[in-house]
Structure formats: C-alpha cells, structure tokens
Coordinates of C-alpha atoms in Angstrom, one line a residue:
M231 CA 35.9 -157.0 166.4
M232 CA 37.0 -153.8 168.2
I233 CA 40.7 -153.4 169.0
K234 CA 42.1 -153.0 172.5
K235 CA 45.4 -151.5 171.4
V236 CA 46.6 -149.4 168.5
S237 CA 49.1 -152.2 167.6
E238 CA 46.1 -154.4 166.8
A239 CA 45.0 -151.9 164.1
Y240 CA 48.5 -152.2 162.6
K241 CA 48.2 -156.0 162.5
K242 CA 44.9 -155.8 160.7
N243 CA 46.5 -153.7 158.0
L244 CA 49.9 -155.5 158.0
A245 CA 49.7 -156.5 154.3
L246 CA 49.3 -152.9 153.2
I247 CA 51.9 -151.7 155.7
I248 CA 54.4 -154.2 154.2
F249 CA 53.5 -153.9 150.5
G250 CA 53.5 -150.1 150.4
P251 CA 57.2 -149.7 151.6
L252 CA 58.2 -152.5 149.2
L253 CA 56.9 -150.5 146.2
K254 CA 58.9 -147.5 147.6
I255 CA 62.0 -149.6 147.4
I256 CA 61.5 -150.1 143.7
E257 CA 61.1 -146.3 143.3
A258 CA 64.3 -145.8 145.4
V259 CA 66.3 -148.1 143.1
F260 CA 65.3 -146.0 140.1
D261 CA 66.3 -142.8 142.0
L262 CA 69.7 -144.3 142.8
F263 CA 70.3 -145.5 139.3
I264 CA 69.5 -142.2 137.5
P265 CA 72.7 -140.4 138.6
L266 CA 74.7 -143.5 137.4
F267 CA 73.0 -143.3 134.0
M268 CA 73.8 -139.6 133.8
K269 CA 77.5 -140.5 134.6
A270 CA 77.5 -143.2 131.9
I271 CA 76.1 -140.8 129.3
I272 CA 78.9 -138.3 130.1
D273 CA 81.5 -141.0 130.1
L274 CA 80.4 -142.2 126.6
S275 CA 81.0 -138.8 125.3
Q276 CA 84.7 -139.1 126.3
Y277 CA 85.3 -142.7 125.2
D278 CA 84.5 -144.5 121.9
E279 CA 83.7 -147.8 123.4
P280 CA 82.1 -148.7 126.8
S281 CA 84.9 -151.1 127.5
Q282 CA 87.3 -148.2 127.7
I283 CA 85.5 -146.7 130.7
P284 CA 87.5 -147.5 133.9
N285 CA 84.5 -147.6 136.3
A286 CA 82.8 -151.0 136.2
I287 CA 79.3 -149.8 137.0
S288 CA 79.5 -146.9 134.5
Q289 CA 80.9 -149.4 131.9
S290 CA 78.0 -151.8 132.4
L291 CA 75.4 -149.0 132.1
A292 CA 77.1 -147.6 129.0
R293 CA 76.9 -151.1 127.4
F294 CA 73.2 -151.1 128.2
I295 CA 72.7 -147.7 126.6
R296 CA 74.6 -148.8 123.5
V297 CA 72.2 -151.8 123.1
F298 CA 69.3 -149.4 122.4
S299 CA 71.4 -146.6 120.8
P300 CA 71.0 -146.3 117.0
G301 CA 74.6 -145.2 116.5
D302 CA 77.9 -144.6 118.3
A303 CA 77.8 -140.8 118.2
P304 CA 77.6 -139.0 121.5
I305 CA 74.3 -137.4 120.5
S306 CA 72.7 -140.8 120.0
D307 CA 74.0 -142.0 123.3
A308 CA 72.7 -138.9 125.0
I309 CA 69.2 -139.3 123.5
T310 CA 69.0 -143.0 124.2
G311 CA 70.2 -142.5 127.8
G312 CA 67.8 -139.6 128.2
I313 CA 64.9 -141.8 127.1
I314 CA 66.0 -144.6 129.5
I315 CA 66.1 -142.0 132.3
L316 CA 62.7 -140.7 131.3
V317 CA 61.2 -144.2 131.2
M318 CA 62.6 -144.9 134.7
G319 CA 61.2 -141.6 135.9
V320 CA 57.7 -142.4 134.5
V321 CA 57.7 -145.9 135.9
G322 CA 59.0 -144.5 139.2
F323 CA 56.2 -141.9 139.2
V324 CA 53.5 -144.6 138.6
I325 CA 55.0 -146.7 141.4
T326 CA 55.1 -143.7 143.7
M327 CA 51.5 -142.9 143.0
V328 CA 50.4 -146.5 143.8
A329 CA 52.6 -146.5 147.0
Q330 CA 51.2 -143.1 148.1
Y331 CA 47.6 -144.4 147.5
L332 CA 48.4 -147.5 149.6
A333 CA 49.9 -145.3 152.3
A334 CA 46.8 -143.1 152.3
V335 CA 44.5 -146.2 152.5
T336 CA 46.6 -147.7 155.3
S337 CA 46.6 -144.6 157.4
T338 CA 42.8 -144.1 156.8
N339 CA 42.1 -147.7 157.7
V340 CA 44.1 -147.5 160.9
G341 CA 42.6 -144.2 161.8
N342 CA 39.0 -145.4 161.3
E343 CA 39.7 -148.6 163.2
V344 CA 41.1 -146.7 166.1
R345 CA 38.4 -144.0 166.0
N346 CA 35.6 -146.6 165.8
S347 CA 37.1 -148.6 168.7
L348 CA 37.4 -145.4 170.8
Y349 CA 33.8 -144.5 170.1
N350 CA 32.7 -148.0 171.0
K351 CA 34.8 -147.9 174.2
I352 CA 33.2 -144.6 175.2
L353 CA 29.7 -146.0 174.6
H354 CA 30.4 -148.9 177.0
M355 CA 32.2 -146.8 179.7
S356 CA 30.5 -146.3 183.0
K357 CA 30.2 -142.8 184.4
K358 CA 33.0 -143.5 186.8
D359 CA 35.3 -144.6 184.0
R360 CA 34.6 -141.5 182.0
D361 CA 35.1 -139.2 185.0
E362 CA 38.5 -140.8 185.7
I363 CA 39.7 -140.1 182.2
T364 CA 37.7 -136.8 181.8
N365 CA 35.4 -135.9 178.9
A366 CA 37.9 -133.3 177.7
K367 CA 40.6 -135.9 177.2
L368 CA 38.2 -138.3 175.5
L369 CA 37.3 -135.6 173.0
T370 CA 40.9 -134.7 172.3
V371 CA 41.9 -138.4 171.9
I372 CA 39.1 -139.3 169.5
N373 CA 39.7 -136.2 167.4
S374 CA 43.2 -134.7 167.6
D375 CA 45.1 -137.9 168.6
T376 CA 43.6 -140.2 166.0
Y377 CA 44.3 -137.6 163.3
Q378 CA 47.9 -137.3 164.5
L379 CA 48.1 -141.1 164.5
E380 CA 46.9 -141.2 160.8
K381 CA 49.6 -138.7 159.8
G382 CA 52.3 -140.7 161.5
V383 CA 51.2 -144.0 159.8
L384 CA 51.0 -142.2 156.4
L385 CA 54.6 -141.0 156.7
F386 CA 55.8 -144.3 158.2
V387 CA 54.5 -146.3 155.2
R388 CA 55.9 -143.8 152.7
L389 CA 59.3 -143.3 154.2
I390 CA 60.2 -146.0 156.7
I391 CA 61.9 -148.2 154.2
R392 CA 62.6 -145.9 151.3
A393 CA 64.5 -143.2 153.2
P394 CA 67.1 -145.6 154.9
F395 CA 67.4 -147.4 151.6
I396 CA 68.2 -144.2 149.8
L397 CA 70.7 -143.1 152.5
L398 CA 72.5 -146.5 152.5
G399 CA 72.4 -146.8 148.7
A400 CA 73.8 -143.3 148.2
L401 CA 76.6 -144.0 150.7
I402 CA 77.6 -147.3 149.0
L403 CA 77.5 -145.8 145.5
S404 CA 79.5 -142.7 146.6
F405 CA 82.2 -145.1 147.8
V406 CA 82.1 -147.0 144.5
L407 CA 82.5 -143.8 142.5
D408 CA 85.2 -142.3 144.8
W409 CA 86.2 -143.6 148.2
R410 CA 87.3 -140.2 149.4
V411 CA 83.8 -138.8 148.9
G412 CA 82.3 -142.0 150.4
I413 CA 84.3 -141.4 153.6
A414 CA 83.0 -137.8 153.7
F415 CA 79.5 -138.9 153.3
T416 CA 79.9 -141.6 156.0
V417 CA 81.0 -139.0 158.4
I418 CA 78.3 -136.5 157.7
V419 CA 75.3 -138.9 157.9
P420 CA 75.8 -140.0 161.5
L421 CA 76.3 -136.3 162.4
I422 CA 73.0 -135.4 160.8
V423 CA 71.3 -138.4 162.6
L424 CA 72.8 -137.3 165.9
V425 CA 71.5 -133.8 165.5
N426 CA 68.0 -135.1 164.7
I427 CA 68.0 -137.4 167.7
L428 CA 69.0 -134.7 170.1
V429 CA 66.5 -132.2 168.8
L430 CA 63.6 -134.8 168.6
R431 CA 64.4 -136.1 172.1
K432 CA 64.0 -132.6 173.4
S433 CA 60.8 -131.9 171.4
S434 CA 59.0 -135.2 172.2
I435 CA 58.7 -134.2 175.8
G436 CA 57.0 -131.0 174.7
Y437 CA 54.4 -132.8 172.6
V438 CA 53.0 -134.6 175.8
E439 CA 52.5 -131.2 177.4
I440 CA 50.9 -129.7 174.3
Q441 CA 48.3 -132.5 174.2
K442 CA 47.5 -132.0 177.9
D443 CA 46.9 -128.3 177.1
L444 CA 44.6 -129.4 174.3
D445 CA 42.6 -131.4 176.8
E446 CA 42.3 -128.3 178.9
L447 CA 41.2 -126.2 175.9
S448 CA 38.6 -128.9 175.0
S449 CA 37.3 -128.8 178.6
S450 CA 37.0 -125.0 178.6
T451 CA 35.3 -124.9 175.2
S452 CA 32.7 -127.6 176.2
E453 CA 32.0 -125.7 179.4
V454 CA 31.4 -122.4 177.7
V455 CA 29.3 -123.9 175.0
E456 CA 27.0 -125.7 177.5
G457 CA 26.9 -122.8 180.0
S458 CA 27.0 -119.8 177.6
R459 CA 23.7 -118.5 178.9
V460 CA 24.9 -118.6 182.5
V461 CA 28.1 -116.7 181.4
R462 CA 26.1 -114.0 179.7
A463 CA 23.5 -113.8 182.4
S464 CA 26.3 -113.3 185.0
N465 CA 28.0 -110.7 182.8
N466 CA 31.0 -112.9 183.1
Q467 CA 32.1 -112.9 179.4
E468 CA 35.3 -110.9 180.1
A469 CA 36.5 -113.1 182.9
S470 CA 35.6 -116.3 181.0
F471 CA 37.5 -115.0 177.9
N472 CA 40.6 -114.1 180.0
K473 CA 40.6 -117.6 181.6
Y474 CA 40.4 -119.2 178.1
S475 CA 43.0 -116.7 176.8
N476 CA 45.5 -117.7 179.5
K477 CA 45.1 -121.4 178.5
T478 CA 45.6 -120.6 174.8
S479 CA 48.6 -118.5 175.7
S480 CA 50.1 -121.5 177.6
Y481 CA 49.4 -123.8 174.6
E482 CA 50.8 -121.2 172.2
A483 CA 54.0 -120.8 174.3
K484 CA 54.6 -124.5 174.5
S485 CA 53.9 -125.0 170.8
I486 CA 56.2 -122.2 169.8
K487 CA 59.0 -123.6 172.0
V488 CA 58.7 -127.1 170.4
N489 CA 58.5 -125.6 166.9
K490 CA 61.6 -123.5 167.6
I491 CA 63.4 -126.7 168.6
N492 CA 62.2 -128.5 165.5
A493 CA 63.1 -125.5 163.3
L494 CA 66.8 -126.1 164.1
I495 CA 66.8 -129.4 162.2
N496 CA 66.7 -128.2 158.6
P497 CA 69.3 -125.3 159.0
L498 CA 71.7 -127.6 160.9
T499 CA 71.2 -130.3 158.3
F500 CA 71.8 -127.8 155.4
A501 CA 74.9 -126.4 157.2
L502 CA 76.4 -129.9 157.6
T503 CA 75.6 -130.7 154.0
S504 CA 77.3 -127.5 152.8
I505 CA 80.4 -128.4 154.8
V506 CA 80.5 -131.7 153.1
L507 CA 80.2 -130.0 149.7
I508 CA 83.2 -127.9 150.5
V509 CA 85.1 -131.0 151.7
I510 CA 84.3 -132.8 148.4
I511 CA 85.5 -129.9 146.3
Y512 CA 88.7 -129.8 148.4
L513 CA 89.3 -133.6 148.1
L514 CA 88.7 -133.5 144.3
K515 CA 90.5 -130.3 143.6
G516 CA 93.5 -132.0 142.2
D517 CA 91.5 -134.1 139.8
L518 CA 89.2 -131.2 139.0
F519 CA 92.0 -129.3 137.3
S520 CA 93.8 -132.3 135.9
S521 CA 93.3 -132.8 132.1
S522 CA 94.4 -136.4 132.5
N523 CA 91.4 -137.5 134.5
V524 CA 88.4 -137.2 132.2
L525 CA 86.1 -139.1 134.6
I526 CA 86.1 -136.4 137.2
A527 CA 83.3 -134.3 135.7
S528 CA 80.8 -137.2 135.5
T529 CA 81.9 -138.4 139.0
I530 CA 81.3 -135.0 140.5
I531 CA 77.9 -134.7 138.9
A532 CA 76.9 -138.1 140.2
E533 CA 78.3 -137.4 143.7
M534 CA 76.5 -134.1 143.9
S535 CA 73.2 -135.9 142.9
Y536 CA 73.8 -138.4 145.8
L537 CA 74.6 -135.5 148.2
A538 CA 71.3 -133.9 147.2
Q539 CA 69.5 -137.2 147.7
I540 CA 71.1 -137.6 151.1
F541 CA 70.2 -134.0 152.1
F542 CA 66.5 -134.2 150.9
T543 CA 66.1 -137.7 152.3
T544 CA 67.4 -136.6 155.7
V545 CA 65.0 -133.7 155.7
Q546 CA 62.2 -136.1 154.8
I547 CA 63.3 -138.5 157.6
T548 CA 63.3 -135.6 160.0
Q549 CA 59.8 -134.6 159.1
A550 CA 58.6 -138.2 159.3
I551 CA 60.3 -138.7 162.6
I552 CA 58.6 -135.6 164.0
E553 CA 55.2 -136.9 162.9
V554 CA 56.0 -140.4 164.1
V555 CA 57.1 -139.1 167.5
K556 CA 53.8 -137.1 167.7
A557 CA 51.9 -140.2 166.6
G558 CA 53.8 -142.2 169.3
V559 CA 52.6 -139.8 172.0
S560 CA 49.1 -139.9 170.6
S561 CA 49.3 -143.7 170.4
H562 CA 50.1 -143.9 174.1
R563 CA 47.2 -141.6 175.0
I564 CA 44.8 -143.7 172.8
D565 CA 46.1 -146.9 174.4
D566 CA 45.4 -145.4 177.8
V567 CA 41.7 -145.2 176.8
L568 CA 41.4 -148.4 174.9
A569 CA 43.2 -150.4 177.6
K570 CA 41.1 -148.9 180.4
E571 CA 39.6 -151.8 182.4
E572 CA 35.8 -151.5 182.4
S573 CA 34.4 -151.3 185.9
I574 CA 31.0 -152.6 184.8
I575 CA 31.3 -156.1 183.4
S576 CA 28.3 -157.9 181.9
G577 CA 27.2 -161.2 183.3
D578 CA 25.7 -164.0 181.2
K579 CA 22.6 -165.0 183.1
T580 CA 19.0 -164.3 182.3
N581 CA 15.9 -165.3 184.1
E582 CA 12.2 -165.7 183.3
D583 CA 9.5 -164.0 185.3
G584 CA 8.5 -165.8 188.4
N585 CA 6.8 -165.3 191.7
Y586 CA 9.6 -163.2 193.2
P587 CA 10.4 -159.5 193.3
L588 CA 11.4 -157.9 190.0
I589 CA 14.1 -155.8 191.7
K590 CA 15.3 -156.3 195.3
F591 CA 17.9 -154.2 197.2
N592 CA 19.6 -156.2 200.0
H593 CA 21.3 -153.8 202.4
V594 CA 23.0 -151.9 199.6
N595 CA 25.7 -149.4 200.4
Y596 CA 27.4 -147.2 197.8
S597 CA 30.5 -145.0 198.0
F598 CA 31.9 -142.8 195.2
N599 CA 35.5 -143.5 196.4
K600 CA 35.1 -147.2 197.2
D601 CA 35.7 -146.5 200.9
D602 CA 33.6 -146.7 204.1
N603 CA 32.3 -143.1 203.6
Y604 CA 29.0 -144.2 202.1
F605 CA 26.8 -141.9 200.1
L606 CA 23.9 -144.4 200.1
T607 CA 23.5 -146.5 203.2
D608 CA 21.6 -149.7 203.9
L609 CA 19.1 -149.5 201.1
D610 CA 16.7 -152.4 201.6
F611 CA 13.5 -152.7 199.6
E612 CA 11.8 -154.6 196.7
V613 CA 9.6 -153.9 193.7
R614 CA 7.3 -156.5 192.2
K615 CA 6.0 -156.7 188.7
G616 CA 3.2 -154.1 187.8
E617 CA 3.8 -152.1 191.0
T618 CA 4.5 -148.4 191.1
L619 CA 7.3 -147.2 193.4
G620 CA 7.6 -143.5 194.3
I621 CA 10.9 -142.1 195.5
I622 CA 11.0 -138.6 197.0
G623 CA 13.7 -136.6 198.8
G624 CA 15.6 -133.4 198.8
T625 CA 18.5 -132.4 196.6
G626 CA 21.5 -134.6 197.3
S627 CA 19.5 -137.3 199.0
G628 CA 20.7 -140.0 196.6
K629 CA 17.6 -140.4 194.3
S630 CA 19.5 -140.4 191.0
T631 CA 22.4 -142.5 192.4
L632 CA 19.8 -145.1 193.4
I633 CA 18.5 -145.2 189.8
N634 CA 22.0 -145.5 188.4
L635 CA 22.5 -148.6 190.6
M636 CA 19.3 -150.1 189.1
E637 CA 20.5 -149.6 185.5
R638 CA 24.1 -150.7 186.5
F639 CA 25.6 -147.5 185.4
I640 CA 27.5 -147.9 188.7
D641 CA 27.9 -150.9 191.0
V642 CA 27.2 -151.3 194.7
T643 CA 30.1 -151.0 197.1
S644 CA 28.6 -153.6 199.4
G645 CA 25.3 -155.4 199.7
E646 CA 23.5 -156.9 196.7
I647 CA 20.9 -156.0 194.1
L648 CA 18.8 -158.9 192.6
Y649 CA 17.0 -158.6 189.3
Q650 CA 14.4 -161.3 188.6
N651 CA 16.0 -163.2 191.6
T652 CA 19.5 -163.1 189.9
P653 CA 22.3 -161.0 191.3
I654 CA 22.4 -158.0 189.0
K655 CA 26.2 -158.3 188.5
E656 CA 25.7 -161.8 187.1
Y657 CA 22.8 -160.7 184.8
D658 CA 23.3 -160.1 181.1
L659 CA 23.8 -156.3 180.8
K660 CA 22.1 -156.0 177.4
S661 CA 19.1 -158.0 178.6
L662 CA 18.8 -155.8 181.7
R663 CA 18.9 -152.6 179.8
N664 CA 16.5 -153.9 177.2
D665 CA 14.0 -154.4 180.0
I666 CA 14.3 -150.9 181.4
G667 CA 13.0 -147.6 179.9
L668 CA 14.8 -144.7 181.6
V669 CA 13.9 -141.0 181.3
N670 CA 16.2 -138.6 183.0
Q671 CA 15.4 -135.1 184.2
K672 CA 17.7 -133.6 181.7
A673 CA 16.2 -134.8 178.4
S674 CA 18.8 -135.9 175.8
L675 CA 17.5 -135.8 172.2
F676 CA 19.8 -136.1 169.2
K677 CA 20.0 -134.3 165.9
G678 CA 17.7 -135.9 163.4
S679 CA 14.0 -136.4 163.1
I680 CA 11.5 -137.1 165.9
Y681 CA 11.0 -140.5 164.2
D682 CA 14.7 -141.3 164.3
N683 CA 14.9 -140.4 168.0
M684 CA 11.9 -142.7 168.8
K685 CA 13.5 -145.6 166.8
M686 CA 16.6 -145.4 169.0
S687 CA 15.0 -147.3 171.8
N688 CA 13.1 -149.7 169.5
P689 CA 14.5 -150.0 165.9
I690 CA 11.6 -152.2 164.8
A691 CA 8.9 -149.9 166.1
S692 CA 6.1 -149.0 163.6
E693 CA 4.8 -145.5 163.0
E694 CA 1.6 -146.6 164.8
E695 CA 3.6 -147.6 167.9
I696 CA 5.5 -144.3 167.8
I697 CA 2.3 -142.2 167.5
D698 CA 0.7 -144.2 170.3
A699 CA 3.7 -143.6 172.6
L700 CA 3.6 -139.9 171.7
K701 CA 0.0 -139.7 172.7
K702 CA 0.6 -141.4 176.0
A703 CA 3.4 -138.9 176.7
E704 CA 1.1 -136.0 175.8
A705 CA 3.6 -135.1 173.0
Y706 CA 1.4 -135.9 169.9
E707 CA -0.5 -132.7 170.5
F708 CA 2.4 -130.5 169.4
V709 CA 4.1 -133.0 167.1
S710 CA 0.9 -133.3 165.0
K711 CA 1.0 -129.5 164.4
Y712 CA 4.3 -129.8 162.4
E713 CA 3.7 -130.0 158.7
D714 CA 6.0 -133.1 158.5
G715 CA 4.7 -134.6 161.8
I716 CA 7.0 -137.2 163.3
K717 CA 9.5 -136.6 160.4
H718 CA 10.1 -133.1 161.9
E719 CA 13.8 -132.4 162.3
I720 CA 15.3 -131.8 165.8
N721 CA 18.3 -129.4 165.9
E722 CA 21.6 -130.2 167.6
G723 CA 21.0 -130.1 171.3
A724 CA 17.2 -129.9 170.6
T725 CA 17.4 -126.1 170.6
N726 CA 14.2 -125.8 168.6
L727 CA 12.2 -127.4 171.4
S728 CA 11.1 -126.2 174.8
G729 CA 12.1 -128.0 178.0
G730 CA 8.6 -129.5 178.4
Q731 CA 8.6 -130.7 174.8
K732 CA 11.9 -132.4 175.2
Q733 CA 10.8 -134.1 178.4
R734 CA 7.6 -135.4 176.8
L735 CA 9.5 -136.7 173.7
S736 CA 12.0 -138.5 176.1
I737 CA 9.1 -140.2 177.9
A738 CA 7.6 -141.2 174.5
R739 CA 11.0 -142.7 173.4
A740 CA 11.0 -144.8 176.6
L741 CA 7.5 -146.0 176.0
V742 CA 8.2 -147.0 172.4
K743 CA 10.5 -149.6 173.9
H744 CA 7.6 -151.4 175.7
P745 CA 9.8 -151.8 178.8
K746 CA 9.2 -154.1 181.7
I747 CA 10.4 -151.3 184.0
L748 CA 9.8 -147.6 183.3
I749 CA 12.0 -145.3 185.4
L750 CA 11.0 -141.6 185.4
D751 CA 13.9 -139.7 187.2
D752 CA 12.2 -136.4 187.9
S753 CA 11.4 -136.4 184.2
T754 CA 8.2 -134.2 184.4
S755 CA 9.9 -131.3 186.3
A756 CA 9.4 -128.9 183.3
L757 CA 5.7 -129.8 182.9
D758 CA 2.7 -128.1 184.4
L759 CA 0.8 -130.1 187.0
L760 CA -2.2 -130.7 184.6
T761 CA 0.1 -132.2 181.9
D762 CA 1.9 -134.2 184.5
K763 CA -1.4 -135.6 185.8
R764 CA -2.6 -136.6 182.3
I765 CA 0.7 -138.4 181.6
R766 CA 0.4 -140.3 185.0
S767 CA -3.1 -141.2 184.1
Q768 CA -1.9 -142.7 180.8
L769 CA 0.9 -144.6 182.6
N770 CA -1.6 -146.0 185.1
E771 CA -3.3 -147.9 182.3
M772 CA 0.0 -149.9 181.7
K773 CA -0.8 -152.5 184.3
D774 CA 2.0 -154.9 183.3
T775 CA 4.7 -152.3 183.4
T776 CA 6.5 -151.6 186.6
K777 CA 6.9 -147.9 187.2
I778 CA 9.6 -146.3 189.4
I779 CA 8.9 -142.6 189.7
V780 CA 11.5 -140.3 191.2
S781 CA 10.2 -136.8 191.9
Q782 CA 10.4 -133.8 194.2
R783 CA 6.6 -133.3 193.7
V784 CA 4.3 -135.1 196.1
A785 CA 1.5 -134.9 193.5
T786 CA 3.5 -136.9 191.0
I787 CA 4.0 -139.9 193.4
Q788 CA 1.1 -139.8 195.8
N789 CA -0.8 -142.5 194.0
A790 CA 2.2 -145.0 194.0
D791 CA 1.7 -148.4 195.6
Y792 CA 4.3 -147.4 198.1
I793 CA 6.8 -144.5 198.5
L794 CA 10.4 -144.3 199.7
V795 CA 11.5 -141.1 201.5
L796 CA 15.2 -140.5 201.1
E797 CA 17.4 -138.2 203.2
G798 CA 21.1 -138.2 203.4
G799 CA 21.4 -141.4 201.3
K800 CA 19.1 -143.4 203.7
I801 CA 15.5 -144.6 203.5
V802 CA 14.0 -142.7 206.5
E803 CA 10.4 -143.6 205.8
R804 CA 8.4 -145.9 203.5
G805 CA 4.7 -146.6 202.9
K806 CA 1.7 -145.3 201.1
H807 CA 0.8 -141.6 200.8
Q808 CA -1.8 -141.6 203.6
E809 CA 0.5 -143.6 205.9
L810 CA 3.4 -141.2 205.3
M811 CA 1.2 -138.2 205.9
K812 CA 0.5 -139.6 209.4
N813 CA 3.9 -141.0 210.3
S814 CA 6.6 -139.0 208.3
S815 CA 7.3 -135.5 209.4
I816 CA 9.6 -135.0 206.4
Y817 CA 7.0 -136.2 203.9
K818 CA 4.3 -134.1 205.5
E819 CA 6.5 -131.0 205.5
I820 CA 7.2 -131.5 201.7
Y821 CA 3.5 -132.0 201.0
E822 CA 2.4 -128.9 203.0
T823 CA 5.1 -126.8 201.4
Q824 CA 3.8 -127.7 197.9
V825 CA 0.1 -127.9 198.5
K826 CA -1.2 -124.6 200.1
K827 CA -4.2 -125.1 202.4
D828 CA -6.6 -122.6 204.0

C-alpha cells in the first residue's frame, strides 16, 4: 500500500530505525570505557595493588585487568589491558558495521518507499493537479528531495542516539574523574550546541530557496531538451544559454551563502574546544607539577580522550543536523506532493451494455479556473455503440479538451456526462479507461521494443494480435522490414522513428487493447492522405467499436455517422457531411480550403 506521508515510510521501517541506534549505544559504551581502561593501566603502573588506587572506577577496572593478567608486573598489566582494549575495539567495529548496514538498509527502504509512492501519485494525478505543482518540481522532488531524505535518514539512524549518549557519557565520566574538568565540559557543550543552533537556523531558510532554484533549473533543462531544435533553428542558443546561466548563478550564489554559514560550525567548535583545553591545563596546573599526585597523568590522558570525543561527536552531530535539516525541508516538499488531494476520484459503479447511448453529454460546461468564464459551453450530444463520431474545428476550438472530459482526465464544471447510462463521476475509473483506446496527436512511445510498447495497453496480447493491430494501423509494412521485427528497439523519445511511424504505432497500440471506444485525436496528422484513407478503411471494418475521430481534415471525418463542428468551445453545427455542406458555412469553408476544385 502506497504511503500518503513520509512519516508512514518511517513507521514501516520502525524496527530498523529503533534497532540500529540501539547497536550504536553498545558501540558508544565501548568508546567511553576505552579511556577508563587506559587510565587503569597507567594507574596500575604506579600502585602494586588495585585496592590502592583512590578512584573507584579505575580501581574496579584495574581488578578486572588483574583477573586476566598472568602476573603483577606493569608490563603484564599493560599487555592484558591492551588486549582487552583491542577486543573491545574489534567487537565495537563489528557492531558498528552491523549498525551501518542497518542504517543503509533503513535509508534505502525509506527512499524506495517514498520514491515509489511519488511515482504512483504522479501516475494518478490529473493534468490539472500536475500543472498546479509543475513538472519541474515533480522531477526535483522525486530525484533530489528523495535522495536528500535518504541521506538524512542514514545519519539519523547512525547518530541520533549514539552522539547524545557519547556527549552525556563523556560529561558524566569527566565529572567522576575530576569535577573541575566536568564543570568546564558542562559549560562548553551548551555553547557549542548554541552555536550550531544559530548557524543551522540561518542556513535552513537558505535550503528552501536552493530547492526552489533547483525546480527552476529542472524546468529550464526540460524545456531546452524538448525544444532544442527550435532553439537552434532560431539561432537562439546564446540567449538560451545566458538565461540558464543566470539561473545557475542564482543557485550558485545561494548555495555558497549557505555553505559559508555552515562552514563556520567546525572552526567555531574547534575554537571553543581549544579554549576548554587551555582551561583544563590551567585548572590542573597545580596537580600537574605536584609529585605527590601520581593520578594526574592518567586523569589528564582520560580527560583529553573525552574532550576529543566531545569535539568529534559535536562535529558529527553538526553534520548530521545539517543533513537532517535538509531532509526536513525535502520531507515537507515530498509531503506537499503526496498529500495533494486528487481532483479526479474514481467511482465504484459499472454498467452492462444496454439500449442507451454509450456516451452522453448533458449541457456540459468546462472552465479551466472553475469560474463562469467557460472554455467549453453547453455541449449536448450522444454517441451510441458502433457509431462513428467526427469532431472538427479550428485551433483552440476545444476539441482536445472535449476528449479529455471523455477520458476523465479533467471533470466538467457544470452539466453531466453519462457513460453507459451512469454518471461518469460515479463510474469506476479503471473500467472506464479499460474501455477506451486513446491515440493523441503527439505520439508517446517509450524506450523498449515495439512488442513492449504494444503490450502496454494489453499485457495478455499474443504476437498474432499485435501483428494484426499493426496491419490495421498500416504499421506492419515498415515493422516487418526490421531484422528483429516487433522486437525492434525504440530509442528514448522514439528518435529512431519518423512522425508518421510513431503515429501508426500509437494507433496499433490502441487497437491491441480491443477497446469499446476508439478515440483518434488528430492522430493521423503526420500521415499522407492515402495512408490515412487505408487506416480509416480498416477501422470501418470494426463494426462493434465506437469511433470518435477528431481531425482538422474533412477527408478524415466525412464518412462519420455524424459530425460536430466546434468553434469557440461551442457546437455550432452538427450532422452528416452532406448536410453540413449545405447548412454550415464554417464546415463548407474548411472543406473548400482543403479540397481544391476547378
């Protein structure tokens, strides 16, 4: 089941998110105990018996070392203690590797879950929904933002428990070893945290702007890739490059600004840590030069180890927080897409064929902005099973928008569309689209074989069915010339096919579906009239299939059972070809413009 929020992906991987940090706690315990063992080894070199060591923790660890030590000599204690530290290091390393693996698995799982849900969401979005979000943002979200989310989860699992545990443990143990050093550490850690918060608060605002600039860059890149020939034909390369360069300069400037802010963290942390080091030396200067206090050397070594742990852990926390902040920004952007309410909701009704119109428009109005400024006005017509409906009109007359209403890519603003006598909004969306084979003017073929493209509309289609559809679409003629036939590979964007070949393959793909309704939306515009005529002749043999043919060519639709003439989003005339030639000045003008007569 697809997630609707990023938090749902976390819940699905909750066990890994919890177990990974718990392993890191065990590793952190080993890291905290190693300086204490080092101190115990040094202390044993000064005292004959562990019981003589004043510090309780050091005394206990010294006893533990003596349990395994073969003798009482300092060299034996040092070797035994070294072996114990080595074993702890090896065990800690193994635990670290397991924890890192779990962190990687968790972040990958979350990323895949989110990416799959985003892809599924985009597949089910209506055109209106995609336009509101913009294609550029969708591309950035599914690529850049999901990757950033993965990085954030990875560092979260690795450091969210371990880092605070190390900091707290180092502070407590520094107090146990020497209360003066503990106070110094207690003062410095909040200062470091405060510096990090101030810096990150400033930089987090910048990340939002950076991601917006990435959206703009994605949009510009998509435009130039799709319209590269137009740019070259217009000799507009320099202007296009300058426009893109300005956007990259904006992105660069904002990124540098944020990185400069983040770059302050490590130097400031190091400076504060160095100050603490000076303070420690000052606090312990009396003991350092006192021959009576033999514990000071081991204490200083242990305290320096904890200072180093505090420093490096703080740096790690800072890096983690930076990535988590970025992930938080990306998470909000992802949630904006996942939580987007779909404007096209599927109904649950289906209906059997009966003695009623297959499709019926009842005074349908449509507005792009959901206001009273209608683009389509008072569309009222019906289509029965097996009929052929022709739709003709000039550019911008509303032909493609009318087709989008039939497929429910968009919904009516007012009025009603009935499909098989059921309001189309109440009809099951999957069943509706299974019944319709749509071929757009702009043919969309996907990278892969011709066979794979044909199977998209009907996964259970046999090779015989595919070849039959190719023949009906007048495509088998050129497909059969390939050495590998229907297994021939199509490049990305179908760049190895002509416009006419792409249109014929698109028609074949729709026919493989065996649709109840075949909609051809100006889908033979790249074909010559003879090929167009042969395809129409093949389609006329499909008596049980309802055909809706949208075209700007009179020749393509003149044999339809009846024809709608659209102008300005309205049906201005309707009827058969001969009737329209007599009664419609618009239709007659189109005909005479296209068919030259003596």
